[in-house]
């Protein structure tokens, strides 16, 4: 059964629930998708540039990374998780623009994704216009809280 396998993230009544639902919401948003598209990897392994935790070496920029950063267990409505999405670009202005597209796609979202009922996603905080010394890339991130349950 589902409990016999190891999964990252949290579980809903025995089934794995990770921030992969966030990835799906982002990729279903036409503005976000248009900014990151299918350009990572070889023609046989093309991948959308939206990665859990970190992006692979050689990834075309811009791209997004996402990961969960905490959670809680409110009763009886459902559960909550805090997560972060980071936009990575070559320049400051496009970085903030992409992060704003992410915020617009996620804020106030509700619906069912992969059998998970998303009750709501609320922005918590944001950071804009930082430059990573090692890669010379600009990054901006948005932190959110998501309330979810079983559909």
JSON list of C-alpha atoms in Angstrom, two decimals, residues 49-105:
[
{"chain": "A", "resi": 49, "resn": "UNK", "atom": "CA", "xyz": [11.90, 24.05, -15.83]},
{"chain": "A", "resi": 50, "resn": "UNK", "atom": "CA", "xyz": [10.06, 23.74, -12.52]},
{"chain": "A", "resi": 51, "resn": "UNK", "atom": "CA", "xyz": [12.02, 21.58, -10.09]},
{"chain": "A", "resi": 52, "resn": "UNK", "atom": "CA", "xyz": [11.71, 20.31, -6.52]},
{"chain": "A", "resi": 53, "resn": "UNK", "atom": "CA", "xyz": [14.38, 21.84, -4.26]},
{"chain": "A", "resi": 54, "resn": "UNK", "atom": "CA", "xyz": [17.12, 22.58, -6.81]},
{"chain": "A", "resi": 55, "resn": "UNK", "atom": "CA", "xyz": [17.59, 22.83, -10.56]},
{"chain": "A", "resi": 56, "resn": "UNK", "atom": "CA", "xyz": [20.03, 20.51, -12.39]},
{"chain": "A", "resi": 57, "resn": "UNK", "atom": "CA", "xyz": [23.34, 21.83, -13.71]},
{"chain": "A", "resi": 58, "resn": "UNK", "atom": "CA", "xyz": [22.91, 23.07, -17.25]},
{"chain": "A", "resi": 59, "resn": "UNK", "atom": "CA", "xyz": [19.27, 24.11, -16.84]},
{"chain": "A", "resi": 60, "resn": "UNK", "atom": "CA", "xyz": [18.29, 26.96, -19.12]},
{"chain": "A", "resi": 61, "resn": "UNK", "atom": "CA", "xyz": [17.30, 30.02, -17.11]},
{"chain": "A", "resi": 62, "resn": "UNK", "atom": "CA", "xyz": [14.67, 31.23, -16.20]},
{"chain": "A", "resi": 63, "resn": "UNK", "atom": "CA", "xyz": [13.39, 28.41, -14.03]},
{"chain": "A", "resi": 64, "resn": "UNK", "atom": "CA", "xyz": [11.50, 27.78, -10.80]},
{"chain": "A", "resi": 65, "resn": "UNK", "atom": "CA", "xyz": [12.26, 25.69, -7.73]},
{"chain": "A", "resi": 66, "resn": "UNK", "atom": "CA", "xyz": [9.77, 24.74, -5.01]},
{"chain": "A", "resi": 67, "resn": "UNK", "atom": "CA", "xyz": [9.83, 22.96, -1.68]},
{"chain": "A", "resi": 68, "resn": "UNK", "atom": "CA", "xyz": [7.82, 22.59, 1.49]},
{"chain": "A", "resi": 69, "resn": "UNK", "atom": "CA", "xyz": [9.13, 24.41, 4.55]},
{"chain": "A", "resi": 70, "resn": "UNK", "atom": "CA", "xyz": [6.75, 23.33, 7.31]},
{"chain": "A", "resi": 71, "resn": "UNK", "atom": "CA", "xyz": [3.19, 22.42, 8.16]},
{"chain": "A", "resi": 72, "resn": "UNK", "atom": "CA", "xyz": [0.49, 22.02, 10.75]},
{"chain": "A", "resi": 73, "resn": "UNK", "atom": "CA", "xyz": [-2.59, 19.99, 11.50]},
{"chain": "A", "resi": 74, "resn": "UNK", "atom": "CA", "xyz": [-5.68, 22.15, 12.08]},
{"chain": "A", "resi": 75, "resn": "UNK", "atom": "CA", "xyz": [-8.84, 20.23, 12.94]},
{"chain": "A", "resi": 76, "resn": "UNK", "atom": "CA", "xyz": [-11.31, 19.33, 11.49]},
{"chain": "A", "resi": 77, "resn": "UNK", "atom": "CA", "xyz": [-10.99, 21.26, 8.23]},
{"chain": "A", "resi": 78, "resn": "UNK", "atom": "CA", "xyz": [-7.87, 19.65, 6.83]},
{"chain": "A", "resi": 79, "resn": "UNK", "atom": "CA", "xyz": [-4.16, 20.17, 7.05]},
{"chain": "A", "resi": 80, "resn": "UNK", "atom": "CA", "xyz": [-1.81, 22.96, 6.13]},
{"chain": "A", "resi": 81, "resn": "UNK", "atom": "CA", "xyz": [1.63, 23.18, 4.65]},
{"chain": "A", "resi": 82, "resn": "UNK", "atom": "CA", "xyz": [3.96, 26.12, 4.18]},
{"chain": "A", "resi": 83, "resn": "UNK", "atom": "CA", "xyz": [6.00, 26.12, 0.99]},
{"chain": "A", "resi": 84, "resn": "UNK", "atom": "CA", "xyz": [8.30, 28.35, -1.02]},
{"chain": "A", "resi": 85, "resn": "UNK", "atom": "CA", "xyz": [8.64, 28.93, -4.76]},
{"chain": "A", "resi": 86, "resn": "UNK", "atom": "CA", "xyz": [11.83, 30.60, -6.01]},
{"chain": "A", "resi": 87, "resn": "UNK", "atom": "CA", "xyz": [12.21, 32.27, -9.41]},
{"chain": "A", "resi": 88, "resn": "UNK", "atom": "CA", "xyz": [15.71, 32.19, -10.97]},
{"chain": "A", "resi": 89, "resn": "UNK", "atom": "CA", "xyz": [16.59, 34.54, -13.85]},
{"chain": "A", "resi": 90, "resn": "UNK", "atom": "CA", "xyz": [19.51, 36.36, -15.47]},
{"chain": "A", "resi": 91, "resn": "UNK", "atom": "CA", "xyz": [18.36, 39.86, -14.45]},
{"chain": "A", "resi": 92, "resn": "UNK", "atom": "CA", "xyz": [16.61, 41.61, -11.60]},
{"chain": "A", "resi": 93, "resn": "UNK", "atom": "CA", "xyz": [13.50, 42.88, -13.41]},
{"chain": "A", "resi": 94, "resn": "UNK", "atom": "CA", "xyz": [12.54, 39.58, -15.06]},
{"chain": "A", "resi": 95, "resn": "UNK", "atom": "CA", "xyz": [13.11, 37.82, -11.73]},
{"chain": "A", "resi": 96, "resn": "UNK", "atom": "CA", "xyz": [10.55, 39.93, -9.89]},
{"chain": "A", "resi": 97, "resn": "UNK", "atom": "CA", "xyz": [8.17, 39.62, -12.86]},
{"chain": "A", "resi": 98, "resn": "UNK", "atom": "CA", "xyz": [8.34, 35.82, -12.83]},
{"chain": "A", "resi": 99, "resn": "UNK", "atom": "CA", "xyz": [7.92, 35.68, -9.03]},
{"chain": "A", "resi": 100, "resn": "UNK", "atom": "CA", "xyz": [4.86, 37.93, -9.34]},
{"chain": "A", "resi": 101, "resn": "UNK", "atom": "CA", "xyz": [3.39, 35.56, -11.96]},
{"chain": "A", "resi": 102, "resn": "UNK", "atom": "CA", "xyz": [3.90, 32.69, -9.50]},
{"chain": "A", "resi": 103, "resn": "UNK", "atom": "CA", "xyz": [2.16, 34.65, -6.75]},
{"chain": "A", "resi": 104, "resn": "UNK", "atom": "CA", "xyz": [-0.77, 35.49, -9.03]},
{"chain": "A", "resi": 105, "resn": "UNK", "atom": "CA", "xyz": [-1.15, 31.84, -10.09]}
]
